[in-house]
Amino acid sequence: AQSVAQPEDQVNVAEGNPLTVKCTYSVSGNPYLFWYVQYPNRGLQFLLKYITGDNLVKGSYGFEAEFNKSQTSFHLKKPSALVSDSALYFCAQGVGSARQLTFGSGTQLTVLP
Amino acid sequence: EAQVTQNPRYLITVTGKKLTVTCSQNMNHEYMSWYRQDPGLGLRQIYYSMNVEVTDKGDVPEGYKVSRKEKRNFPLILESPSPNQTSLYFCASSLFSNTEAFFGQGTRLTVV
């Protein structure tokens, strides 16, 4: 069975500093990976995805993620955090022809002014 | 405007009283799914549908039913709700299972 781990429930970072939100996935075939963001009282919004190709994926709002097959990781990064980036972030994994999508438990990012 | 619409947004009901949460998308997407979100557990997939009349169980299907009679609609049915189904529910649609998903606004369900 697929599994996605987000080891940090909470990440705090100062505005202007780089941020990283961690995600590791289970090894099973060729995974496709997503990052979604959830603002309070809203549904999830797509940030970026990896299927194949370049290990560095660029997404919305200046976010990017690095796929690392040897470490089975897909960490979300941004060079300079904004207060408006404060939200709940979810990593998700699907595999090959599988139809199911598995989400991590979420990481609450707080950017401090 | 491309969107996924869920109704109702909030619902309080009593144990055992059948209810339906509706979900509709206007993007002609093939893939639709239902999730529940609980604190510390993230989103867990309840059911998904690859296309009309094609549905399958996700990770937590017990106590739920779905149907996909039309491409745009994917209702979630709780035949006999119980308090452990109190949760925040999201419907999502995407062109395929490995493409960007669009989520509804969520339905906060309380079963007393």
mmCIF file with all atom_site columns, C-alpha atoms in Angstrom:
data_model
loop_
_atom_site.group_PDB
_atom_site.id
_atom_site.type_symbol
_atom_site.label_atom_id
_atom_site.label_alt_id
_atom_site.label_comp_id
_atom_site.label_asym_id
_atom_site.label_entity_id
_atom_site.label_seq_id
_atom_site.pdbx_PDB_ins_code
_atom_site.Cartn_x
_atom_site.Cartn_y
_atom_site.Cartn_z
_atom_site.occupancy
_atom_site.B_iso_or_equiv
_atom_site.pdbx_formal_charge
_atom_site.auth_seq_id
_atom_site.auth_comp_id
_atom_site.auth_asym_id
_atom_site.auth_atom_id
_atom_site.pdbx_PDB_model_num
ATOM 1   C CA . ALA A 1 1   ? 0.000   0.000  0.000   1.00 0.00 ? 1   ALA A CA 1
ATOM 2   C CA . GLN A 1 2   ? 1.093   3.515  -0.688  1.00 0.00 ? 2   GLN A CA 1
ATOM 3   C CA . SER A 1 3   ? 2.024   5.818  2.158   1.00 0.00 ? 3   SER A CA 1
ATOM 4   C CA . VAL A 1 4   ? 3.077   9.427  2.378   1.00 0.00 ? 4   VAL A CA 1
ATOM 5   C CA . ALA A 1 5   ? 4.834   10.889 5.389   1.00 0.00 ? 5   ALA A CA 1
ATOM 6   C CA . GLN A 1 6   ? 5.001   14.521 6.343   1.00 0.00 ? 6   GLN A CA 1
ATOM 7   C CA . PRO A 1 7   ? 7.226   14.342 9.415   1.00 0.00 ? 7   PRO A CA 1
ATOM 8   C CA . GLU A 1 8   ? 6.544   17.877 10.666  1.00 0.00 ? 8   GLU A CA 1
ATOM 9   C CA . ASP A 1 9   ? 3.102   18.886 11.871  1.00 0.00 ? 9   ASP A CA 1
ATOM 10  C CA . GLN A 1 10  ? 4.202   22.499 12.137  1.00 0.00 ? 10  GLN A CA 1
ATOM 11  C CA . VAL A 1 11  ? 6.877   24.587 10.445  1.00 0.00 ? 11  VAL A CA 1
ATOM 12  C CA . ASN A 1 12  ? 7.615   28.170 11.462  1.00 0.00 ? 12  ASN A CA 1
ATOM 13  C CA . VAL A 1 13  ? 9.784   30.469 9.386   1.00 0.00 ? 13  VAL A CA 1
ATOM 14  C CA . ALA A 1 14  ? 10.495  34.184 9.357   1.00 0.00 ? 14  ALA A CA 1
ATOM 15  C CA . GLU A 1 15  ? 9.296   36.247 6.429   1.00 0.00 ? 15  GLU A CA 1
ATOM 16  C CA . GLY A 1 16  ? 11.989  36.534 3.774   1.00 0.00 ? 16  GLY A CA 1
ATOM 17  C CA . ASN A 1 17  ? 13.745  33.345 4.832   1.00 0.00 ? 17  ASN A CA 1
ATOM 18  C CA . PRO A 1 18  ? 13.748  30.196 2.722   1.00 0.00 ? 18  PRO A CA 1
ATOM 19  C CA . LEU A 1 19  ? 11.213  27.542 3.645   1.00 0.00 ? 19  LEU A CA 1
ATOM 20  C CA . THR A 1 20  ? 11.131  23.768 3.295   1.00 0.00 ? 20  THR A CA 1
ATOM 21  C CA . VAL A 1 21  ? 8.182   21.468 3.932   1.00 0.00 ? 21  VAL A CA 1
ATOM 22  C CA . LYS A 1 22  ? 9.210   17.823 3.947   1.00 0.00 ? 22  LYS A CA 1
ATOM 23  C CA . CYS A 1 23  ? 7.536   14.837 2.330   1.00 0.00 ? 23  CYS A CA 1
ATOM 24  C CA . THR A 1 24  ? 8.643   11.241 1.853   1.00 0.00 ? 24  THR A CA 1
ATOM 25  C CA . TYR A 1 25  ? 6.765   8.666  -0.178  1.00 0.00 ? 25  TYR A CA 1
ATOM 26  C CA . SER A 1 26  ? 6.632   4.909  -0.284  1.00 0.00 ? 26  SER A CA 1
ATOM 27  C CA . VAL A 1 27  ? 8.533   3.096  -3.010  1.00 0.00 ? 27  VAL A CA 1
ATOM 28  C CA . SER A 1 28  ? 6.158   1.409  -5.407  1.00 0.00 ? 28  SER A CA 1
ATOM 29  C CA . GLY A 1 29  ? 6.563   1.552  -9.167  1.00 0.00 ? 29  GLY A CA 1
ATOM 30  C CA . ASN A 1 30  ? 6.836   4.989  -10.713 1.00 0.00 ? 30  ASN A CA 1
ATOM 31  C CA . PRO A 1 31  ? 5.178   7.456  -8.378  1.00 0.00 ? 31  PRO A CA 1
ATOM 32  C CA . TYR A 1 32  ? 3.535   10.671 -9.342  1.00 0.00 ? 32  TYR A CA 1
ATOM 33  C CA . LEU A 1 33  ? 3.579   13.282 -6.628  1.00 0.00 ? 33  LEU A CA 1
ATOM 34  C CA . PHE A 1 34  ? 1.640   16.427 -5.852  1.00 0.00 ? 34  PHE A CA 1
ATOM 35  C CA . TRP A 1 35  ? 1.674   19.337 -3.454  1.00 0.00 ? 35  TRP A CA 1
ATOM 36  C CA . TYR A 1 36  ? -1.563  21.041 -2.488  1.00 0.00 ? 36  TYR A CA 1
ATOM 37  C CA . VAL A 1 37  ? -2.219  24.015 -0.209  1.00 0.00 ? 37  VAL A CA 1
ATOM 38  C CA . GLN A 1 38  ? -5.269  24.643 1.962   1.00 0.00 ? 38  GLN A CA 1
ATOM 39  C CA . TYR A 1 39  ? -6.170  28.070 3.289   1.00 0.00 ? 39  TYR A CA 1
ATOM 40  C CA . PRO A 1 40  ? -8.619  28.368 6.210   1.00 0.00 ? 40  PRO A CA 1
ATOM 41  C CA . ASN A 1 41  ? -12.193 27.397 5.321   1.00 0.00 ? 41  ASN A CA 1
ATOM 42  C CA . ARG A 1 42  ? -11.220 26.604 1.753   1.00 0.00 ? 42  ARG A CA 1
ATOM 43  C CA . GLY A 1 43  ? -10.749 23.530 -0.378  1.00 0.00 ? 43  GLY A CA 1
ATOM 44  C CA . LEU A 1 44  ? -7.306  22.391 -1.472  1.00 0.00 ? 44  LEU A CA 1
ATOM 45  C CA . GLN A 1 45  ? -5.507  24.159 -4.282  1.00 0.00 ? 45  GLN A CA 1
ATOM 46  C CA . PHE A 1 46  ? -2.952  22.564 -6.593  1.00 0.00 ? 46  PHE A CA 1
ATOM 47  C CA . LEU A 1 47  ? 0.628   23.841 -6.321  1.00 0.00 ? 47  LEU A CA 1
ATOM 48  C CA . LEU A 1 48  ? 2.733   21.503 -8.447  1.00 0.00 ? 48  LEU A CA 1
ATOM 49  C CA . LYS A 1 49  ? 3.248   17.907 -9.552  1.00 0.00 ? 49  LYS A CA 1
ATOM 50  C CA . TYR A 1 50  ? 5.979   15.509 -10.568 1.00 0.00 ? 50  TYR A CA 1
ATOM 51  C CA . ILE A 1 51  ? 5.397   12.660 -13.000 1.00 0.00 ? 51  ILE A CA 1
ATOM 52  C CA . THR A 1 52  ? 8.634   12.204 -14.939 1.00 0.00 ? 52  THR A CA 1
ATOM 53  C CA . GLY A 1 53  ? 11.459  14.390 -16.169 1.00 0.00 ? 53  GLY A CA 1
ATOM 54  C CA . ASP A 1 54  ? 13.381  17.050 -14.304 1.00 0.00 ? 54  ASP A CA 1
ATOM 55  C CA . ASN A 1 55  ? 13.796  16.405 -10.628 1.00 0.00 ? 55  ASN A CA 1
ATOM 56  C CA . LEU A 1 56  ? 13.184  20.077 -9.836  1.00 0.00 ? 56  LEU A CA 1
ATOM 57  C CA . VAL A 1 57  ? 9.573   21.011 -10.419 1.00 0.00 ? 57  VAL A CA 1
ATOM 58  C CA . LYS A 1 58  ? 8.384   24.606 -10.433 1.00 0.00 ? 58  LYS A CA 1
ATOM 59  C CA . GLY A 1 59  ? 4.858   25.461 -9.419  1.00 0.00 ? 59  GLY A CA 1
ATOM 60  C CA . SER A 1 60  ? 2.499   28.248 -8.456  1.00 0.00 ? 60  SER A CA 1
ATOM 61  C CA . TYR A 1 61  ? 3.290   31.246 -6.208  1.00 0.00 ? 61  TYR A CA 1
ATOM 62  C CA . GLY A 1 62  ? 7.064   30.749 -6.454  1.00 0.00 ? 62  GLY A CA 1
ATOM 63  C CA . PHE A 1 63  ? 7.058   27.276 -4.941  1.00 0.00 ? 63  PHE A CA 1
ATOM 64  C CA . GLU A 1 64  ? 9.209   24.444 -6.211  1.00 0.00 ? 64  GLU A CA 1
ATOM 65  C CA . ALA A 1 65  ? 9.820   20.860 -5.187  1.00 0.00 ? 65  ALA A CA 1
ATOM 66  C CA . GLU A 1 66  ? 12.730  18.510 -5.584  1.00 0.00 ? 66  GLU A CA 1
ATOM 67  C CA . PHE A 1 67  ? 12.155  14.849 -6.392  1.00 0.00 ? 67  PHE A CA 1
ATOM 68  C CA . ASN A 1 68  ? 14.877  12.652 -4.906  1.00 0.00 ? 68  ASN A CA 1
ATOM 69  C CA . LYS A 1 69  ? 14.488  9.010  -5.850  1.00 0.00 ? 69  LYS A CA 1
ATOM 70  C CA . SER A 1 70  ? 17.311  7.688  -3.668  1.00 0.00 ? 70  SER A CA 1
ATOM 71  C CA . GLN A 1 71  ? 15.831  9.338  -0.575  1.00 0.00 ? 71  GLN A CA 1
ATOM 72  C CA . THR A 1 72  ? 12.208  8.836  -1.704  1.00 0.00 ? 72  THR A CA 1
ATOM 73  C CA . SER A 1 73  ? 11.555  12.476 -0.906  1.00 0.00 ? 73  SER A CA 1
ATOM 74  C CA . PHE A 1 74  ? 9.626   15.305 -2.525  1.00 0.00 ? 74  PHE A CA 1
ATOM 75  C CA . HIS A 1 75  ? 10.274  18.366 -0.377  1.00 0.00 ? 75  HIS A CA 1
ATOM 76  C CA . LEU A 1 76  ? 8.485   21.635 -1.071  1.00 0.00 ? 76  LEU A CA 1
ATOM 77  C CA . LYS A 1 77  ? 10.647  24.756 -1.105  1.00 0.00 ? 77  LYS A CA 1
ATOM 78  C CA . LYS A 1 78  ? 10.467  28.472 -1.581  1.00 0.00 ? 78  LYS A CA 1
ATOM 79  C CA . PRO A 1 79  ? 13.487  30.821 -1.575  1.00 0.00 ? 79  PRO A CA 1
ATOM 80  C CA . SER A 1 80  ? 11.770  33.669 0.287   1.00 0.00 ? 80  SER A CA 1
ATOM 81  C CA . ALA A 1 81  ? 8.681   33.097 2.431   1.00 0.00 ? 81  ALA A CA 1
ATOM 82  C CA . LEU A 1 82  ? 5.749   35.498 2.600   1.00 0.00 ? 82  LEU A CA 1
ATOM 83  C CA . VAL A 1 83  ? 3.285   35.905 5.467   1.00 0.00 ? 83  VAL A CA 1
ATOM 84  C CA . SER A 1 84  ? 0.558   35.042 2.952   1.00 0.00 ? 84  SER A CA 1
ATOM 85  C CA . ASP A 1 85  ? 2.171   31.596 2.467   1.00 0.00 ? 85  ASP A CA 1
ATOM 86  C CA . SER A 1 86  ? 0.881   30.612 5.915   1.00 0.00 ? 86  SER A CA 1
ATOM 87  C CA . ALA A 1 87  ? -1.445  27.670 5.301   1.00 0.00 ? 87  ALA A CA 1
ATOM 88  C CA . LEU A 1 88  ? -1.774  23.893 5.564   1.00 0.00 ? 88  LEU A CA 1
ATOM 89  C CA . TYR A 1 89  ? 0.272   21.979 3.001   1.00 0.00 ? 89  TYR A CA 1
ATOM 90  C CA . PHE A 1 90  ? -0.385  18.450 1.793   1.00 0.00 ? 90  PHE A CA 1
ATOM 91  C CA . CYS A 1 91  ? 1.810   16.081 -0.164  1.00 0.00 ? 91  CYS A CA 1
ATOM 92  C CA . ALA A 1 92  ? 0.076   13.338 -2.181  1.00 0.00 ? 92  ALA A CA 1
ATOM 93  C CA . GLN A 1 93  ? 1.185   10.250 -4.078  1.00 0.00 ? 93  GLN A CA 1
ATOM 94  C CA . GLY A 1 94  ? -0.270  8.112  -6.828  1.00 0.00 ? 94  GLY A CA 1
ATOM 95  C CA . VAL A 1 95  ? 1.409   5.225  -8.601  1.00 0.00 ? 95  VAL A CA 1
ATOM 96  C CA . GLY A 1 96  ? 1.425   4.296  -12.284 1.00 0.00 ? 96  GLY A CA 1
ATOM 97  C CA . SER A 1 97  ? -1.922  3.019  -13.377 1.00 0.00 ? 97  SER A CA 1
ATOM 98  C CA . ALA A 1 98  ? -3.280  2.974  -9.851  1.00 0.00 ? 98  ALA A CA 1
ATOM 99  C CA . ARG A 1 99  ? -6.328  5.095  -9.413  1.00 0.00 ? 99  ARG A CA 1
ATOM 100 C CA . GLN A 1 100 ? -5.975  5.892  -5.748  1.00 0.00 ? 100 GLN A CA 1
ATOM 101 C CA . LEU A 1 101 ? -4.327  9.004  -4.445  1.00 0.00 ? 101 LEU A CA 1
ATOM 102 C CA . THR A 1 102 ? -2.799  8.940  -0.967  1.00 0.00 ? 102 THR A CA 1
ATOM 103 C CA . PHE A 1 103 ? -2.315  12.136 1.024   1.00 0.00 ? 103 PHE A CA 1
ATOM 104 C CA . GLY A 1 104 ? 0.043   12.912 3.860   1.00 0.00 ? 104 GLY A CA 1
ATOM 105 C CA . SER A 1 105 ? -1.222  14.187 7.201   1.00 0.00 ? 105 SER A CA 1
ATOM 106 C CA . GLY A 1 106 ? -0.428  17.799 6.372   1.00 0.00 ? 106 GLY A CA 1
ATOM 107 C CA . THR A 1 107 ? 2.054   20.411 7.609   1.00 0.00 ? 107 THR A CA 1
ATOM 108 C CA . GLN A 1 108 ? 0.924   23.733 9.022   1.00 0.00 ? 108 GLN A CA 1
ATOM 109 C CA . LEU A 1 109 ? 3.265   26.441 7.769   1.00 0.00 ? 109 LEU A CA 1
ATOM 110 C CA . THR A 1 110 ? 3.393   29.709 9.676   1.00 0.00 ? 110 THR A CA 1
ATOM 111 C CA . VAL A 1 111 ? 5.410   32.588 8.292   1.00 0.00 ? 111 VAL A CA 1
ATOM 112 C CA . LEU A 1 112 ? 6.169   35.142 10.967  1.00 0.00 ? 112 LEU A CA 1
ATOM 113 C CA . PRO A 1 113 ? 6.402   38.838 10.062  1.00 0.00 ? 113 PRO A CA 1
ATOM 114 C CA . GLU B 2 1   ? -15.608 29.534 -14.311 1.00 0.00 ? 1   GLU B CA 1
ATOM 115 C CA . ALA B 2 2   ? -14.163 26.060 -13.727 1.00 0.00 ? 2   ALA B CA 1
ATOM 116 C CA . GLN B 2 3   ? -15.399 24.770 -10.412 1.00 0.00 ? 3   GLN B CA 1
ATOM 117 C CA . VAL B 2 4   ? -16.459 21.899 -8.218  1.00 0.00 ? 4   VAL B CA 1
ATOM 118 C CA . THR B 2 5   ? -19.610 22.610 -6.254  1.00 0.00 ? 5   THR B CA 1
ATOM 119 C CA . GLN B 2 6   ? -20.570 20.763 -3.093  1.00 0.00 ? 6   GLN B CA 1
ATOM 120 C CA . ASN B 2 7   ? -23.782 21.087 -1.158  1.00 0.00 ? 7   ASN B CA 1
ATOM 121 C CA . PRO B 2 8   ? -24.519 21.618 1.613   1.00 0.00 ? 8   PRO B CA 1
ATOM 122 C CA . ARG B 2 9   ? -21.527 23.413 3.155   1.00 0.00 ? 9   ARG B CA 1
ATOM 123 C CA . TYR B 2 10  ? -22.639 22.610 6.683   1.00 0.00 ? 10  TYR B CA 1
ATOM 124 C CA . LEU B 2 11  ? -24.894 19.842 7.935   1.00 0.00 ? 11  LEU B CA 1
ATOM 125 C CA . ILE B 2 12  ? -25.908 18.668 11.383  1.00 0.00 ? 12  ILE B CA 1
ATOM 126 C CA . THR B 2 13  ? -27.896 15.448 11.477  1.00 0.00 ? 13  THR B CA 1
ATOM 127 C CA . VAL B 2 14  ? -28.876 12.655 13.838  1.00 0.00 ? 14  VAL B CA 1
ATOM 128 C CA . THR B 2 15  ? -27.589 9.110  13.915  1.00 0.00 ? 15  THR B CA 1
ATOM 129 C CA . GLY B 2 16  ? -29.272 6.879  11.379  1.00 0.00 ? 16  GLY B CA 1
ATOM 130 C CA . LYS B 2 17  ? -30.920 9.529  9.231   1.00 0.00 ? 17  LYS B CA 1
ATOM 131 C CA . LYS B 2 18  ? -29.931 9.010  5.605   1.00 0.00 ? 18  LYS B CA 1
ATOM 132 C CA . LEU B 2 19  ? -28.252 11.943 3.908   1.00 0.00 ? 19  LEU B CA 1
ATOM 133 C CA . THR B 2 20  ? -26.715 12.844 0.566   1.00 0.00 ? 20  THR B CA 1
ATOM 134 C CA . VAL B 2 21  ? -23.953 15.323 -0.136  1.00 0.00 ? 21  VAL B CA 1
ATOM 135 C CA . THR B 2 22  ? -23.997 16.465 -3.741  1.00 0.00 ? 22  THR B CA 1
ATOM 136 C CA . CYS B 2 23  ? -20.960 17.209 -5.911  1.00 0.00 ? 23  CYS B CA 1
ATOM 137 C CA . SER B 2 24  ? -20.964 18.658 -9.389  1.00 0.00 ? 24  SER B CA 1
ATOM 138 C CA . GLN B 2 25  ? -18.150 19.703 -11.743 1.00 0.00 ? 25  GLN B CA 1
ATOM 139 C CA . ASN B 2 26  ? -18.335 21.734 -14.952 1.00 0.00 ? 26  ASN B CA 1
ATOM 140 C CA . MET B 2 27  ? -14.988 20.765 -16.500 1.00 0.00 ? 27  MET B CA 1
ATOM 141 C CA . ASN B 2 28  ? -15.983 17.499 -18.192 1.00 0.00 ? 28  ASN B CA 1
ATOM 142 C CA . HIS B 2 29  ? -13.511 15.660 -15.979 1.00 0.00 ? 29  HIS B CA 1
ATOM 143 C CA . GLU B 2 30  ? -13.459 11.882 -16.018 1.00 0.00 ? 30  GLU B CA 1
ATOM 144 C CA . TYR B 2 31  ? -12.023 11.310 -12.549 1.00 0.00 ? 31  TYR B CA 1
ATOM 145 C CA . MET B 2 32  ? -13.906 12.278 -9.393  1.00 0.00 ? 32  MET B CA 1
ATOM 146 C CA . SER B 2 33  ? -13.321 11.358 -5.792  1.00 0.00 ? 33  SER B CA 1
ATOM 147 C CA . TRP B 2 34  ? -14.468 11.924 -2.233  1.00 0.00 ? 34  TRP B CA 1
ATOM 148 C CA . TYR B 2 35  ? -12.212 12.527 0.752   1.00 0.00 ? 35  TYR B CA 1
ATOM 149 C CA . ARG B 2 36  ? -12.678 13.061 4.428   1.00 0.00 ? 36  ARG B CA 1
ATOM 150 C CA . GLN B 2 37  ? -10.335 15.290 6.387   1.00 0.00 ? 37  GLN B CA 1
ATOM 151 C CA . ASP B 2 38  ? -9.721  14.654 10.076  1.00 0.00 ? 38  ASP B CA 1
ATOM 152 C CA . PRO B 2 39  ? -7.158  16.380 12.326  1.00 0.00 ? 39  PRO B CA 1
ATOM 153 C CA . GLY B 2 40  ? -3.794  14.622 12.260  1.00 0.00 ? 40  GLY B CA 1
ATOM 154 C CA . LEU B 2 41  ? -4.907  12.184 9.555   1.00 0.00 ? 41  LEU B CA 1
ATOM 155 C CA . GLY B 2 42  ? -4.830  14.383 6.495   1.00 0.00 ? 42  GLY B CA 1
ATOM 156 C CA . LEU B 2 43  ? -7.177  13.511 3.659   1.00 0.00 ? 43  LEU B CA 1
ATOM 157 C CA . ARG B 2 44  ? -8.311  9.942  3.236   1.00 0.00 ? 44  ARG B CA 1
ATOM 158 C CA . GLN B 2 45  ? -9.966  8.799  0.054   1.00 0.00 ? 45  GLN B CA 1
ATOM 159 C CA . ILE B 2 46  ? -13.437 7.330  0.476   1.00 0.00 ? 46  ILE B CA 1
ATOM 160 C CA . TYR B 2 47  ? -14.465 6.442  -3.081  1.00 0.00 ? 47  TYR B CA 1
ATOM 161 C CA . TYR B 2 48  ? -13.369 7.385  -6.553  1.00 0.00 ? 48  TYR B CA 1
ATOM 162 C CA . SER B 2 49  ? -14.796 7.140  -10.039 1.00 0.00 ? 49  SER B CA 1
ATOM 163 C CA . MET B 2 50  ? -12.922 6.792  -13.294 1.00 0.00 ? 50  MET B CA 1
ATOM 164 C CA . ASN B 2 51  ? -15.960 7.594  -15.429 1.00 0.00 ? 51  ASN B CA 1
ATOM 165 C CA . VAL B 2 52  ? -19.730 7.180  -15.656 1.00 0.00 ? 52  VAL B CA 1
ATOM 166 C CA . GLU B 2 53  ? -20.875 3.970  -13.941 1.00 0.00 ? 53  GLU B CA 1
ATOM 167 C CA . VAL B 2 54  ? -17.297 3.171  -12.864 1.00 0.00 ? 54  VAL B CA 1
ATOM 168 C CA . THR B 2 55  ? -16.655 3.550  -9.134  1.00 0.00 ? 55  THR B CA 1
ATOM 169 C CA . ASP B 2 56  ? -14.246 1.930  -6.696  1.00 0.00 ? 56  ASP B CA 1
ATOM 170 C CA . LYS B 2 57  ? -13.401 1.951  -3.015  1.00 0.00 ? 57  LYS B CA 1
ATOM 171 C CA . GLY B 2 58  ? -10.713 4.148  -1.574  1.00 0.00 ? 58  GLY B CA 1
ATOM 172 C CA . ASP B 2 59  ? -9.055  3.716  1.797   1.00 0.00 ? 59  ASP B CA 1
ATOM 173 C CA . VAL B 2 60  ? -12.088 4.310  4.039   1.00 0.00 ? 60  VAL B CA 1
ATOM 174 C CA . PRO B 2 61  ? -15.288 3.283  2.197   1.00 0.00 ? 61  PRO B CA 1
ATOM 175 C CA . GLU B 2 62  ? -17.199 1.712  5.108   1.00 0.00 ? 62  GLU B CA 1
ATOM 176 C CA . GLY B 2 63  ? -20.517 3.426  5.764   1.00 0.00 ? 63  GLY B CA 1
ATOM 177 C CA . TYR B 2 64  ? -20.553 5.327  2.475   1.00 0.00 ? 64  TYR B CA 1
ATOM 178 C CA . LYS B 2 65  ? -22.033 4.836  -0.977  1.00 0.00 ? 65  LYS B CA 1
ATOM 179 C CA . VAL B 2 66  ? -21.544 6.726  -4.219  1.00 0.00 ? 66  VAL B CA 1
ATOM 180 C CA . SER B 2 67  ? -23.015 6.739  -7.695  1.00 0.00 ? 67  SER B CA 1
ATOM 181 C CA . ARG B 2 68  ? -21.896 8.178  -11.035 1.00 0.00 ? 68  ARG B CA 1
ATOM 182 C CA . LYS B 2 69  ? -24.879 8.227  -13.363 1.00 0.00 ? 69  LYS B CA 1
ATOM 183 C CA . GLU B 2 70  ? -23.760 11.376 -15.131 1.00 0.00 ? 70  GLU B CA 1
ATOM 184 C CA . LYS B 2 71  ? -20.251 12.603 -15.792 1.00 0.00 ? 71  LYS B CA 1
ATOM 185 C CA . ARG B 2 72  ? -20.691 15.859 -13.919 1.00 0.00 ? 72  ARG B CA 1
ATOM 186 C CA . ASN B 2 73  ? -22.262 14.539 -10.699 1.00 0.00 ? 73  ASN B CA 1
ATOM 187 C CA . PHE B 2 74  ? -20.825 12.327 -7.988  1.00 0.00 ? 74  PHE B CA 1
ATOM 188 C CA . PRO B 2 75  ? -23.026 12.285 -4.864  1.00 0.00 ? 75  PRO B CA 1
ATOM 189 C CA . LEU B 2 76  ? -21.883 10.826 -1.549  1.00 0.00 ? 76  LEU B CA 1
ATOM 190 C CA . ILE B 2 77  ? -24.544 8.900  0.334   1.00 0.00 ? 77  ILE B CA 1
ATOM 191 C CA . LEU B 2 78  ? -24.557 8.023  4.018   1.00 0.00 ? 78  LEU B CA 1
ATOM 192 C CA . GLU B 2 79  ? -27.332 5.458  4.448   1.00 0.00 ? 79  GLU B CA 1
ATOM 193 C CA . SER B 2 80  ? -27.148 5.368  8.254   1.00 0.00 ? 80  SER B CA 1
ATOM 194 C CA . PRO B 2 81  ? -24.769 8.033  9.552   1.00 0.00 ? 81  PRO B CA 1
ATOM 195 C CA . SER B 2 82  ? -22.931 7.481  12.814  1.00 0.00 ? 82  SER B CA 1
ATOM 196 C CA . PRO B 2 83  ? -21.011 9.931  15.041  1.00 0.00 ? 83  PRO B CA 1
ATOM 197 C CA . ASN B 2 84  ? -17.651 8.607  13.774  1.00 0.00 ? 84  ASN B CA 1
ATOM 198 C CA . GLN B 2 85  ? -18.570 10.005 10.371  1.00 0.00 ? 85  GLN B CA 1
ATOM 199 C CA . THR B 2 86  ? -18.434 13.527 11.765  1.00 0.00 ? 86  THR B CA 1
ATOM 200 C CA . SER B 2 87  ? -15.791 15.101 9.565   1.00 0.00 ? 87  SER B CA 1
ATOM 201 C CA . LEU B 2 88  ? -14.953 17.596 6.834   1.00 0.00 ? 88  LEU B CA 1
ATOM 202 C CA . TYR B 2 89  ? -15.677 16.145 3.401   1.00 0.00 ? 89  TYR B CA 1
ATOM 203 C CA . PHE B 2 90  ? -14.204 17.194 0.074   1.00 0.00 ? 90  PHE B CA 1
ATOM 204 C CA . CYS B 2 91  ? -15.163 16.286 -3.433  1.00 0.00 ? 91  CYS B CA 1
ATOM 205 C CA . ALA B 2 92  ? -12.524 16.614 -6.152  1.00 0.00 ? 92  ALA B CA 1
ATOM 206 C CA . SER B 2 93  ? -12.361 16.184 -9.899  1.00 0.00 ? 93  SER B CA 1
ATOM 207 C CA . SER B 2 94  ? -9.521  15.903 -12.390 1.00 0.00 ? 94  SER B CA 1
ATOM 208 C CA . LEU B 2 95  ? -9.170  15.038 -16.041 1.00 0.00 ? 95  LEU B CA 1
ATOM 209 C CA . PHE B 2 96  ? -7.389  11.815 -15.093 1.00 0.00 ? 96  PHE B CA 1
ATOM 210 C CA . SER B 2 97  ? -6.179  10.349 -11.813 1.00 0.00 ? 97  SER B CA 1
ATOM 211 C CA . ASN B 2 98  ? -2.636  11.677 -12.359 1.00 0.00 ? 98  ASN B CA 1
ATOM 212 C CA . THR B 2 99  ? -3.548  15.248 -13.267 1.00 0.00 ? 99  THR B CA 1
ATOM 213 C CA . GLU B 2 100 ? -4.275  18.351 -11.209 1.00 0.00 ? 100 GLU B CA 1
ATOM 214 C CA . ALA B 2 101 ? -7.334  17.969 -9.008  1.00 0.00 ? 101 ALA B CA 1
ATOM 215 C CA . PHE B 2 102 ? -9.890  20.694 -8.386  1.00 0.00 ? 102 PHE B CA 1
ATOM 216 C CA . PHE B 2 103 ? -11.509 20.585 -4.965  1.00 0.00 ? 103 PHE B CA 1
ATOM 217 C CA . GLY B 2 104 ? -14.883 21.714 -3.759  1.00 0.00 ? 104 GLY B CA 1
ATOM 218 C CA . GLN B 2 105 ? -15.254 24.062 -0.795  1.00 0.00 ? 105 GLN B CA 1
ATOM 219 C CA . GLY B 2 106 ? -15.957 21.251 1.614   1.00 0.00 ? 106 GLY B CA 1
ATOM 220 C CA . THR B 2 107 ? -18.924 20.003 3.633   1.00 0.00 ? 107 THR B CA 1
ATOM 221 C CA . ARG B 2 108 ? -18.656 20.027 7.395   1.00 0.00 ? 108 ARG B CA 1
ATOM 222 C CA . LEU B 2 109 ? -20.829 17.181 8.668   1.00 0.00 ? 109 LEU B CA 1
ATOM 223 C CA . THR B 2 110 ? -21.753 16.665 12.303  1.00 0.00 ? 110 THR B CA 1
ATOM 224 C CA . VAL B 2 111 ? -23.617 13.505 13.318  1.00 0.00 ? 111 VAL B CA 1
ATOM 225 C CA . VAL B 2 112 ? -25.118 13.597 16.822  1.00 0.00 ? 112 VAL B CA 1
#
